[in-house]
Amino acid sequence: MFLPLLLAALTLYLTHRLLLALHRRLTLHRLRKLHKALPVSRIPSYFLGLDNFFNLLAAARRQGHVQWIAGRYARHGLNTLALRHPVNPDLTCTIEPANIKTVLATNFTHFALGPQRYKAFAPLLGDGIFTLDGAAWSHSRALLRPQFAREVISDQATLSRHVTSLLALFPPAGEAFDLQPLFFRLTLDSATALLFGEAVGALHPDADRTQASFAKDFHDAQQWLVWRLRFARFHRFEPAAARRAYARVHKFIDRYVDRALAMPPKSTESAESTGPYVFLNELAQATQDPLQLRSQLLNILLAGRDTTASLLGWTFYVLARHPAVYARLRREILASDPLTSFERLKALPYLRHVLAEVLRLYPAVPVNSRTATRDTLLPTGGGPAGTAPVLIPSGARVQWSVFALHRRRDIFGEDAEEFRPERWEERAKSGEKAWGWEYLPFNGGPRICLGQQFALTEAAYTVAAVVGRFGRVEPADIEGEGMGGKEGGKGETGMPKEALEEFMKVGNGERGDEGWAARMMTALVMAPRSVEVRFFDEEK
């Protein structure tokens, strides 16, 4: 008697599932017909897209996954494509500005970061702007927005002290050293000074073990978040080392949170008018939840430290290989010296163009994605011509590569791979419309970076101080003209020539040169692993 009932129940269940699947298929067919949507060209792959998964892992081991992802578009001659992947079975990839605008702005409510992002990032970042969606995200954003609206975050005196400490760590002129670790220490001090009311002292020559340990723990914890993102279905197998890194970071932040919560409201209010601005104290006026305060601090610390350090690192990486750009930038800076205010920085157009060009070639967040929360459409990319609308079913994921978008020759010209700041002034003089959704170093739409002005101001001030101090800079990690030591005109690239060739090899699935690939250090932010240079007092 039991077996017939079991078979009947199983038959009903399977029939129900089949009917749901047929209904779903019919619904999507009707939507495609209604909106004249056509399928996206799908990249051939093996069973479940395992080849795509393992190729990506192989590129990641060479620190070349950013190039590999960007190279897919060039390899297949497509700006929008579909990809089978075991972690994201229904993945649409695009570098069409109209599609990215649709996801980030026009149909913002149709897309979300998705549960995959939350599960990957929450162990470290908690509930913050980089993990939440919907009403919870709106609340988190509303808490933070007033803090970034204040002019006091542009505290030149504090930033000047940090940059002075940075310059004090430079070796004598002509001696080779690595700039990138110093930039991470600079941005960690500037970010913690703003957030906690005191810098952790990373730039101090005798920084204690606690401070050095926090920087390492924070970096290690980010690496584990990337692991969680790649192996989304295997979180339960996360090593104990990852959990220990999260716990140490949380313990460090909680010291400042506890101190802020222990302050009586009157003392916190008076600090606003009589003392330096402290992000945490101001945030504690809006919420007394220690977990929420910790989460918000970590989310902002991630953005404030890593992205600016990345921008500074890539800036001096390319300046060391483009002496004519350095010389012109130095002339502009010296003509405006002393830099008595941040307003003076804004009046330096070539400095702005240099930073804009670095952000174009080396965006801090090179790849991004969203999950559809309902059946929705992308305006282009479907059909043989790639111009028809594309139906994105609920639950499907859309990914875009800012790295590849910023190097599209049909947008930025045949020299799109070159580092050439002059393209920005040429664009302005031509009367053409400024690049909009074609240029996304700080994201776009409602989730556009809250701290972009703070990051640009800190980067501009630091670049101006260093370039104004030294007559010239040369790369110390390469030899010979072939690696970019010679100043060139047309054909001179942001990457050295050989490195550009290796970039294309990695992008096309070839092994390439691991030395160059290792320069691309991507945890949650793409930064150079090293920027080895020599500064000289005199101009050449």
Coordinates of C-alpha atoms in Angstrom, one line a residue:
M1 CA 0.0 0.0 0.0
F2 CA 2.8 2.4 0.8
L3 CA 4.7 1.9 -2.4
P4 CA 1.8 2.9 -4.7
L5 CA 1.2 6.0 -2.6
L6 CA 4.9 6.9 -2.9
L7 CA 4.9 6.4 -6.6
A8 CA 1.7 8.5 -7.0
A9 CA 3.2 11.3 -4.9
L10 CA 6.4 11.2 -6.9
T11 CA 4.4 11.3 -10.2
L12 CA 2.4 14.3 -9.0
Y13 CA 5.5 16.1 -7.9
L14 CA 7.3 15.5 -11.2
T15 CA 4.2 16.5 -13.2
H16 CA 3.9 19.7 -11.2
R17 CA 7.6 20.5 -11.8
L18 CA 7.2 19.8 -15.5
L19 CA 4.1 22.0 -15.8
L20 CA 5.9 24.8 -14.0
A21 CA 8.9 24.5 -16.4
L22 CA 6.6 24.5 -19.4
H23 CA 4.7 27.5 -18.1
R24 CA 8.0 29.3 -17.5
R25 CA 9.3 28.5 -20.9
L26 CA 6.1 29.7 -22.5
T27 CA 6.2 33.0 -20.5
L28 CA 9.7 33.7 -21.6
H29 CA 8.8 32.9 -25.2
R30 CA 5.9 35.4 -25.1
L31 CA 8.1 38.1 -23.6
R32 CA 10.7 37.6 -26.3
K33 CA 8.0 37.8 -29.0
L34 CA 6.4 40.9 -27.4
H35 CA 9.6 42.8 -27.2
K36 CA 11.3 41.4 -30.3
A37 CA 14.1 40.1 -28.2
L38 CA 16.7 37.7 -29.7
P39 CA 19.2 35.4 -28.1
V40 CA 22.7 36.5 -27.4
S41 CA 25.6 34.6 -29.2
R42 CA 26.7 31.9 -26.8
I43 CA 30.4 31.0 -26.5
P44 CA 30.9 27.3 -27.1
S45 CA 31.8 25.3 -24.0
Y46 CA 32.1 21.8 -22.6
F47 CA 29.8 20.1 -20.1
L48 CA 28.3 22.7 -17.7
G49 CA 30.9 25.3 -18.8
L50 CA 33.6 23.6 -16.7
D51 CA 36.2 24.6 -19.3
N52 CA 35.3 28.3 -18.7
F53 CA 35.5 27.8 -15.0
F54 CA 38.9 26.1 -15.0
N55 CA 40.3 28.5 -17.6
L56 CA 39.4 31.4 -15.3
L57 CA 41.0 29.7 -12.4
A58 CA 44.2 29.1 -14.4
A59 CA 44.2 32.8 -15.3
A60 CA 43.6 33.8 -11.7
R61 CA 46.6 31.7 -10.6
R62 CA 48.7 33.8 -13.0
Q63 CA 47.0 37.0 -11.6
G64 CA 45.7 37.4 -15.2
H65 CA 41.9 36.8 -14.8
V66 CA 41.1 40.5 -15.4
Q67 CA 42.7 40.2 -18.8
W68 CA 41.2 36.8 -19.5
I69 CA 37.7 38.1 -18.8
A70 CA 38.3 41.2 -21.0
G71 CA 39.8 39.1 -23.7
R72 CA 36.6 37.1 -24.3
Y73 CA 35.1 40.0 -26.2
A74 CA 38.1 40.4 -28.5
R75 CA 38.5 36.6 -29.0
H76 CA 34.9 36.3 -30.2
G77 CA 34.4 39.7 -31.8
L78 CA 31.3 40.4 -29.7
N79 CA 30.4 43.2 -27.3
T80 CA 27.6 41.1 -25.7
L81 CA 27.8 37.3 -25.3
A82 CA 26.3 34.5 -23.3
L83 CA 28.5 32.2 -21.2
R84 CA 27.9 28.9 -19.5
H85 CA 29.5 28.7 -16.1
P86 CA 29.0 26.2 -13.3
V87 CA 28.7 29.0 -10.7
N88 CA 26.6 31.2 -12.9
P89 CA 24.7 28.9 -15.3
D90 CA 22.9 31.7 -17.0
L91 CA 25.5 34.5 -17.5
T92 CA 25.3 37.4 -20.0
C93 CA 28.4 39.4 -20.4
T94 CA 28.5 42.8 -22.0
I95 CA 30.6 45.9 -22.7
E96 CA 27.8 47.9 -24.3
P97 CA 27.3 51.3 -22.6
A98 CA 23.5 51.2 -23.2
N99 CA 23.3 47.8 -21.5
I100 CA 25.4 48.9 -18.5
K101 CA 23.3 52.1 -18.1
T102 CA 20.1 49.9 -18.2
V103 CA 21.4 47.7 -15.3
L104 CA 22.8 50.5 -13.2
A105 CA 20.3 53.3 -13.8
T106 CA 17.4 53.0 -16.2
N107 CA 16.1 49.7 -14.7
F108 CA 18.0 49.9 -11.4
T109 CA 15.2 48.2 -9.5
H110 CA 15.2 45.2 -11.9
F111 CA 18.7 44.2 -10.7
A112 CA 20.4 43.5 -7.4
L113 CA 23.8 42.5 -6.1
G114 CA 22.2 39.2 -5.3
P115 CA 22.5 36.6 -2.6
Q116 CA 25.8 35.3 -4.1
R117 CA 27.5 38.7 -3.4
Y118 CA 26.1 38.9 0.1
K119 CA 27.1 35.4 1.0
A120 CA 30.6 36.0 -0.3
F121 CA 31.2 39.4 1.4
A122 CA 29.2 39.4 4.5
P123 CA 31.6 37.5 6.8
L124 CA 34.0 40.4 6.6
L125 CA 31.9 43.4 5.5
G126 CA 28.6 42.6 7.2
D127 CA 25.6 44.6 6.2
G128 CA 26.8 47.6 4.3
I129 CA 26.6 49.4 1.0
F130 CA 28.7 46.7 -0.8
T131 CA 26.6 43.8 0.4
L132 CA 23.0 45.0 0.7
D133 CA 20.1 45.4 -1.7
G134 CA 16.6 47.0 -1.6
A135 CA 15.4 48.9 1.5
A136 CA 18.4 47.8 3.6
W137 CA 20.8 49.2 1.1
S138 CA 18.8 52.5 0.8
H139 CA 19.0 52.8 4.6
S140 CA 22.7 52.2 4.6
R141 CA 23.3 54.7 1.8
A142 CA 21.2 57.3 3.6
L143 CA 23.3 56.9 6.7
L144 CA 26.5 57.5 4.8
R145 CA 25.5 60.2 2.3
P146 CA 25.5 63.1 4.8
Q147 CA 29.0 62.3 5.9
F148 CA 30.4 62.6 2.4
A149 CA 28.4 65.8 1.8
R150 CA 30.5 67.7 4.4
E151 CA 33.3 69.9 3.2
V152 CA 35.3 69.0 6.3
I153 CA 36.3 65.6 4.8
S154 CA 38.6 67.7 2.5
D155 CA 40.9 68.4 5.4
Q156 CA 44.0 69.6 3.7
A157 CA 46.0 70.0 6.9
T158 CA 45.6 66.4 7.8
L159 CA 46.3 65.1 4.3
S160 CA 49.4 67.3 4.1
R161 CA 50.7 65.7 7.3
H162 CA 50.2 62.2 5.8
V163 CA 51.9 63.1 2.5
T164 CA 54.8 64.7 4.4
S165 CA 55.2 61.4 6.3
L166 CA 55.0 59.5 3.0
L167 CA 57.8 61.6 1.4
A168 CA 59.9 61.1 4.5
L169 CA 59.9 57.3 3.8
F170 CA 61.4 57.8 0.3
P171 CA 65.0 56.8 0.0
P172 CA 67.7 59.2 -1.3
A173 CA 67.3 60.4 -4.9
G174 CA 68.4 57.8 -7.5
E175 CA 67.9 54.8 -5.2
A176 CA 65.3 52.2 -6.4
F177 CA 62.4 51.4 -4.2
D178 CA 58.8 50.1 -4.4
L179 CA 56.1 52.8 -4.2
Q180 CA 53.0 50.6 -4.0
P181 CA 53.3 49.4 -0.3
L182 CA 53.9 53.1 0.7
F183 CA 50.7 54.1 -1.1
F184 CA 48.7 51.4 0.8
R185 CA 50.2 52.7 4.0
L186 CA 49.3 56.3 3.1
T187 CA 45.7 55.6 2.2
L188 CA 45.3 53.4 5.3
D189 CA 46.4 56.3 7.5
S190 CA 44.3 58.9 5.7
A191 CA 41.2 56.6 5.7
T192 CA 41.5 55.7 9.4
A193 CA 42.1 59.3 10.4
L194 CA 38.9 60.3 8.7
L195 CA 36.9 57.2 10.0
F196 CA 38.2 56.8 13.5
G197 CA 39.6 60.2 14.4
E198 CA 43.2 58.9 14.4
A199 CA 45.4 57.3 11.9
V200 CA 46.6 53.8 12.7
G201 CA 50.2 55.0 12.1
A202 CA 51.0 52.9 9.1
L203 CA 53.3 55.6 7.8
H204 CA 55.2 55.9 11.0
P205 CA 58.7 54.4 10.7
D206 CA 58.2 52.5 14.0
A207 CA 54.6 51.3 13.3
D208 CA 53.8 48.7 16.0
R209 CA 52.9 45.1 15.4
T210 CA 49.2 45.8 15.9
Q211 CA 49.0 48.3 13.1
A212 CA 51.1 46.2 10.7
S213 CA 49.0 43.1 11.6
F214 CA 45.8 44.9 10.9
A215 CA 47.0 45.9 7.4
K216 CA 48.0 42.3 6.7
D217 CA 44.8 40.9 8.2
F218 CA 42.6 43.3 6.1
H219 CA 44.4 42.3 2.9
D220 CA 44.2 38.6 3.7
A221 CA 40.6 38.8 4.5
Q222 CA 39.9 40.4 1.1
Q223 CA 41.7 37.6 -0.6
W224 CA 39.4 35.1 1.2
L225 CA 36.3 37.1 0.0
V226 CA 37.5 36.6 -3.5
W227 CA 37.8 32.9 -2.8
R228 CA 34.3 32.8 -1.5
L229 CA 33.1 34.6 -4.6
R230 CA 34.7 32.2 -7.0
F231 CA 33.7 29.1 -5.1
A232 CA 30.2 30.3 -4.2
R233 CA 28.8 26.8 -3.6
F234 CA 31.6 25.7 -1.3
H235 CA 31.5 28.3 1.5
R236 CA 31.2 25.5 4.1
F237 CA 34.7 24.4 3.2
E238 CA 36.3 27.8 3.9
P239 CA 39.6 27.3 5.7
A240 CA 39.8 28.3 9.4
A241 CA 42.5 30.8 8.4
A242 CA 39.9 32.9 6.7
R243 CA 37.7 33.0 9.7
R244 CA 40.6 34.0 11.9
A245 CA 41.5 36.9 9.5
Y246 CA 37.8 38.2 9.7
A247 CA 37.8 37.9 13.5
R248 CA 41.1 39.9 13.8
V249 CA 39.9 42.7 11.6
H250 CA 36.6 42.9 13.5
K251 CA 38.4 43.0 16.8
F252 CA 40.5 45.9 15.6
I253 CA 37.5 47.9 14.3
D254 CA 35.4 47.1 17.4
R255 CA 37.9 49.0 19.6
Y256 CA 37.0 52.3 17.9
V257 CA 33.3 51.5 17.8
D258 CA 33.2 50.8 21.5
R259 CA 35.0 54.0 22.2
A260 CA 32.6 56.0 20.1
L261 CA 29.6 54.4 21.7
A262 CA 31.0 55.1 25.2
M263 CA 31.1 58.9 24.5
P264 CA 28.1 60.8 25.9
P265 CA 25.9 62.4 23.2
K266 CA 26.9 65.9 24.3
S267 CA 30.6 65.2 23.9
T268 CA 30.1 63.7 20.4
E269 CA 28.0 66.8 19.4
S270 CA 30.6 69.2 20.7
A271 CA 33.3 67.4 18.8
E272 CA 31.7 68.5 15.6
S273 CA 32.1 72.2 16.3
T274 CA 35.3 72.2 18.3
G275 CA 37.4 69.3 17.2
P276 CA 38.4 67.5 14.0
Y277 CA 35.7 65.8 12.0
V278 CA 35.4 62.1 12.9
F279 CA 33.3 59.9 10.6
L280 CA 32.5 57.3 13.3
N281 CA 31.4 59.8 15.8
E282 CA 29.0 61.4 13.4
L283 CA 27.7 58.1 12.3
A284 CA 27.1 57.1 15.9
Q285 CA 24.7 60.0 16.2
A286 CA 22.5 58.2 13.7
T287 CA 22.8 54.6 15.0
Q288 CA 24.0 53.0 18.2
D289 CA 24.1 49.5 16.7
P290 CA 27.7 48.3 17.1
L291 CA 27.5 45.7 14.3
Q292 CA 26.0 48.3 11.9
L293 CA 28.7 50.8 12.8
R294 CA 31.4 48.2 12.3
S295 CA 30.0 47.1 8.9
Q296 CA 29.7 50.7 7.6
L297 CA 33.3 51.5 8.7
L298 CA 34.6 48.4 7.0
N299 CA 32.7 49.1 3.8
I300 CA 34.1 52.6 3.6
L301 CA 37.6 51.6 4.7
L302 CA 37.7 49.1 1.8
A303 CA 36.7 51.8 -0.7
G304 CA 38.8 54.6 0.8
R305 CA 42.0 52.7 1.2
D306 CA 42.3 50.3 -1.7
T307 CA 40.9 52.2 -4.6
T308 CA 43.0 55.3 -4.0
A309 CA 46.1 53.3 -3.5
S310 CA 45.4 51.6 -6.8
L311 CA 45.0 54.9 -8.6
L312 CA 48.2 56.3 -7.1
G313 CA 50.2 53.1 -7.9
W314 CA 49.1 53.0 -11.6
T315 CA 49.7 56.7 -11.9
F316 CA 53.3 56.5 -11.0
Y317 CA 53.7 53.3 -12.9
V318 CA 52.8 55.0 -16.2
L319 CA 54.4 58.4 -15.3
A320 CA 57.8 56.6 -14.9
R321 CA 57.4 55.3 -18.4
H322 CA 56.3 58.5 -20.0
P323 CA 58.8 61.3 -19.2
A324 CA 57.2 63.8 -21.5
V325 CA 53.9 63.5 -19.6
Y326 CA 55.7 63.8 -16.2
A327 CA 57.6 66.9 -17.4
R328 CA 54.4 68.6 -18.6
L329 CA 52.6 67.7 -15.4
R330 CA 55.5 69.0 -13.3
R331 CA 55.5 72.4 -15.2
E332 CA 51.7 72.8 -14.5
I333 CA 52.1 71.9 -10.8
L334 CA 55.1 74.2 -10.3
A335 CA 53.3 77.1 -12.0
S336 CA 50.5 76.7 -9.3
D337 CA 52.8 76.2 -6.4
P338 CA 52.2 76.5 -3.5
L339 CA 49.1 74.4 -3.5
T340 CA 47.4 76.4 -0.8
S341 CA 43.9 74.8 -1.2
F342 CA 42.1 72.0 -2.8
E343 CA 40.5 74.6 -5.1
R344 CA 43.9 75.2 -6.6
L345 CA 44.1 71.5 -7.4
K346 CA 40.9 71.6 -9.3
A347 CA 42.4 74.4 -11.5
L348 CA 45.1 72.0 -12.8
P349 CA 43.5 70.5 -16.0
Y350 CA 46.4 68.3 -17.0
L351 CA 46.6 66.7 -13.6
R352 CA 42.9 65.9 -13.9
H353 CA 43.5 64.5 -17.4
V354 CA 46.3 62.3 -16.2
L355 CA 44.2 60.8 -13.4
A356 CA 41.3 60.3 -15.7
E357 CA 43.5 58.5 -18.2
V358 CA 44.9 56.2 -15.5
L359 CA 41.4 55.4 -14.3
R360 CA 40.4 54.6 -17.9
L361 CA 43.2 52.1 -18.4
Y362 CA 43.3 50.7 -14.9
P363 CA 39.9 51.0 -13.2
A364 CA 40.0 50.0 -9.6
V365 CA 37.0 47.6 -10.0
P366 CA 37.6 46.1 -13.4
V367 CA 34.7 43.6 -13.5
N368 CA 31.2 44.0 -12.0
S369 CA 27.8 42.2 -12.1
R370 CA 24.2 42.2 -11.1
T371 CA 21.4 39.6 -10.7
A372 CA 18.0 40.2 -12.3
T373 CA 15.2 40.3 -9.7
R374 CA 12.5 40.0 -12.4
D375 CA 12.2 39.2 -16.1
T376 CA 13.7 42.2 -17.8
L377 CA 15.5 43.4 -20.9
L378 CA 18.8 44.8 -22.1
P379 CA 18.4 47.2 -25.0
T380 CA 21.0 45.7 -27.4
G381 CA 23.2 42.7 -28.0
G382 CA 20.8 40.1 -29.3
G383 CA 20.6 38.4 -32.7
P384 CA 23.2 37.9 -35.4
A385 CA 24.0 41.6 -35.7
G386 CA 24.0 42.1 -31.9
T387 CA 21.6 45.0 -32.1
A388 CA 18.3 43.4 -30.9
P389 CA 17.0 43.6 -27.3
V390 CA 18.0 40.7 -25.0
L391 CA 15.6 39.1 -22.5
I392 CA 17.2 38.5 -19.1
P393 CA 15.2 36.1 -17.0
S394 CA 14.7 36.6 -13.3
G395 CA 17.7 35.1 -11.4
A396 CA 20.0 35.4 -14.4
R397 CA 23.3 37.3 -14.0
V398 CA 24.7 40.2 -16.1
Q399 CA 28.4 40.8 -16.0
W400 CA 30.4 43.7 -17.5
S401 CA 34.1 44.4 -17.8
V402 CA 34.9 48.1 -17.2
F403 CA 38.5 47.1 -18.1
A404 CA 37.4 46.0 -21.6
L405 CA 34.9 48.8 -22.0
H406 CA 37.5 51.5 -21.4
R407 CA 39.7 50.0 -24.1
R408 CA 37.2 49.8 -26.9
R409 CA 38.7 51.4 -30.0
D410 CA 35.4 52.4 -31.5
I411 CA 34.8 54.6 -28.4
F412 CA 38.3 55.9 -27.4
G413 CA 40.0 55.6 -30.8
E414 CA 42.5 53.3 -32.4
D415 CA 45.0 54.3 -29.6
A416 CA 42.6 53.1 -26.9
E417 CA 45.4 50.9 -25.4
E418 CA 47.7 53.8 -25.1
F419 CA 48.3 56.0 -22.1
R420 CA 47.6 59.5 -23.6
P421 CA 46.1 62.1 -21.3
E422 CA 45.8 64.6 -24.2
R423 CA 42.8 62.7 -25.4
W424 CA 40.7 64.3 -22.7
E425 CA 41.6 67.9 -23.7
E426 CA 41.2 67.0 -27.4
R427 CA 37.7 65.7 -26.6
A428 CA 36.8 68.9 -24.8
K429 CA 38.2 71.2 -27.5
S430 CA 36.4 69.3 -30.3
G431 CA 33.1 70.2 -28.8
E432 CA 32.0 66.5 -28.7
K433 CA 29.9 65.4 -25.8
A434 CA 31.9 64.2 -22.8
W435 CA 32.1 60.4 -22.4
G436 CA 29.2 59.2 -20.2
W437 CA 28.4 55.6 -19.7
E438 CA 31.4 54.7 -21.8
Y439 CA 33.6 55.7 -18.8
L440 CA 32.8 54.2 -15.5
P441 CA 35.7 54.4 -13.0
F442 CA 33.3 55.1 -10.1
N443 CA 30.3 53.1 -11.2
G444 CA 27.1 54.9 -12.1
G445 CA 23.4 55.3 -11.2
P446 CA 22.1 55.3 -7.6
R447 CA 25.1 53.2 -6.5
I448 CA 27.7 55.6 -7.9
C449 CA 30.7 55.9 -5.5
L450 CA 29.9 58.2 -2.6
G451 CA 33.6 59.0 -2.0
Q452 CA 34.8 59.6 -5.5
Q453 CA 35.6 63.3 -4.8
F454 CA 37.5 62.4 -1.6
A455 CA 39.5 59.8 -3.6
L456 CA 40.3 62.1 -6.4
T457 CA 41.3 64.9 -4.1
E458 CA 43.6 62.7 -2.1
A459 CA 45.1 61.3 -5.3
A460 CA 45.6 64.7 -6.9
Y461 CA 47.2 66.2 -3.8
T462 CA 49.6 63.3 -3.4
V463 CA 50.6 63.3 -7.1
A464 CA 51.1 67.1 -7.0
A465 CA 53.3 66.8 -3.9
V466 CA 55.5 64.0 -5.3
V467 CA 55.8 65.4 -8.8
G468 CA 56.5 68.9 -7.5
R469 CA 59.2 67.5 -5.2
F470 CA 61.2 65.5 -7.8
G471 CA 62.5 66.6 -11.2
R472 CA 61.9 63.2 -12.9
V473 CA 61.2 59.5 -12.3
E474 CA 62.3 56.4 -14.0
P475 CA 61.2 52.8 -13.8
A476 CA 63.6 50.6 -11.7
D477 CA 62.1 47.1 -12.4
I478 CA 62.8 46.9 -16.2
E479 CA 65.7 47.5 -18.6
G480 CA 65.9 48.7 -22.1
E481 CA 63.6 50.7 -24.4
G482 CA 61.4 47.8 -25.3
M483 CA 59.8 47.8 -21.9
G484 CA 58.7 51.4 -22.2
G485 CA 61.9 53.2 -21.1
K486 CA 61.9 55.3 -24.3
E487 CA 59.4 58.1 -24.7
G488 CA 57.3 57.5 -27.8
G489 CA 54.6 59.0 -29.8
K490 CA 51.9 57.0 -31.6
G491 CA 52.1 53.4 -30.5
E492 CA 53.5 54.1 -27.0
T493 CA 51.2 52.4 -24.6
G494 CA 50.1 52.6 -21.0
M495 CA 51.6 49.1 -20.8
P496 CA 55.1 48.5 -22.1
K497 CA 55.1 46.9 -25.5
E498 CA 56.1 43.4 -24.4
A499 CA 53.6 43.6 -21.5
L500 CA 50.8 44.5 -23.9
E501 CA 51.7 41.5 -26.0
E502 CA 51.6 39.3 -22.9
F503 CA 48.3 40.9 -21.9
M504 CA 46.8 39.7 -25.2
K505 CA 48.3 36.2 -24.7
V506 CA 46.7 35.9 -21.3
G507 CA 43.5 37.3 -22.6
N508 CA 43.5 34.6 -25.4
G509 CA 44.1 31.8 -23.0
E510 CA 47.9 31.5 -23.6
R511 CA 50.2 31.2 -20.7
G512 CA 52.0 34.4 -21.3
D513 CA 54.7 36.0 -19.0
E514 CA 53.9 35.4 -15.4
G515 CA 56.2 38.2 -14.4
W516 CA 53.9 40.7 -16.0
A517 CA 50.7 39.0 -15.0
A518 CA 51.9 39.0 -11.4
R519 CA 51.9 42.8 -11.6
M520 CA 48.1 42.8 -11.6
M521 CA 47.2 42.3 -8.0
T522 CA 43.4 41.9 -7.7
A523 CA 41.7 41.1 -4.5
L524 CA 38.6 43.2 -4.5
V525 CA 40.4 46.0 -6.2
M526 CA 42.9 45.9 -9.1
A527 CA 46.2 47.5 -8.0
P528 CA 49.8 46.9 -9.2
R529 CA 51.7 44.4 -7.1
S530 CA 54.7 46.6 -7.2
V531 CA 55.8 50.0 -8.6
E532 CA 59.5 50.0 -8.5
V533 CA 61.0 53.4 -9.4
R534 CA 63.9 55.8 -9.0
F535 CA 63.2 59.5 -8.4
F536 CA 65.8 62.2 -9.2
D537 CA 66.0 65.8 -8.0
E538 CA 67.1 67.2 -11.3
E539 CA 65.2 67.2 -14.6
K540 CA 66.8 65.4 -17.5

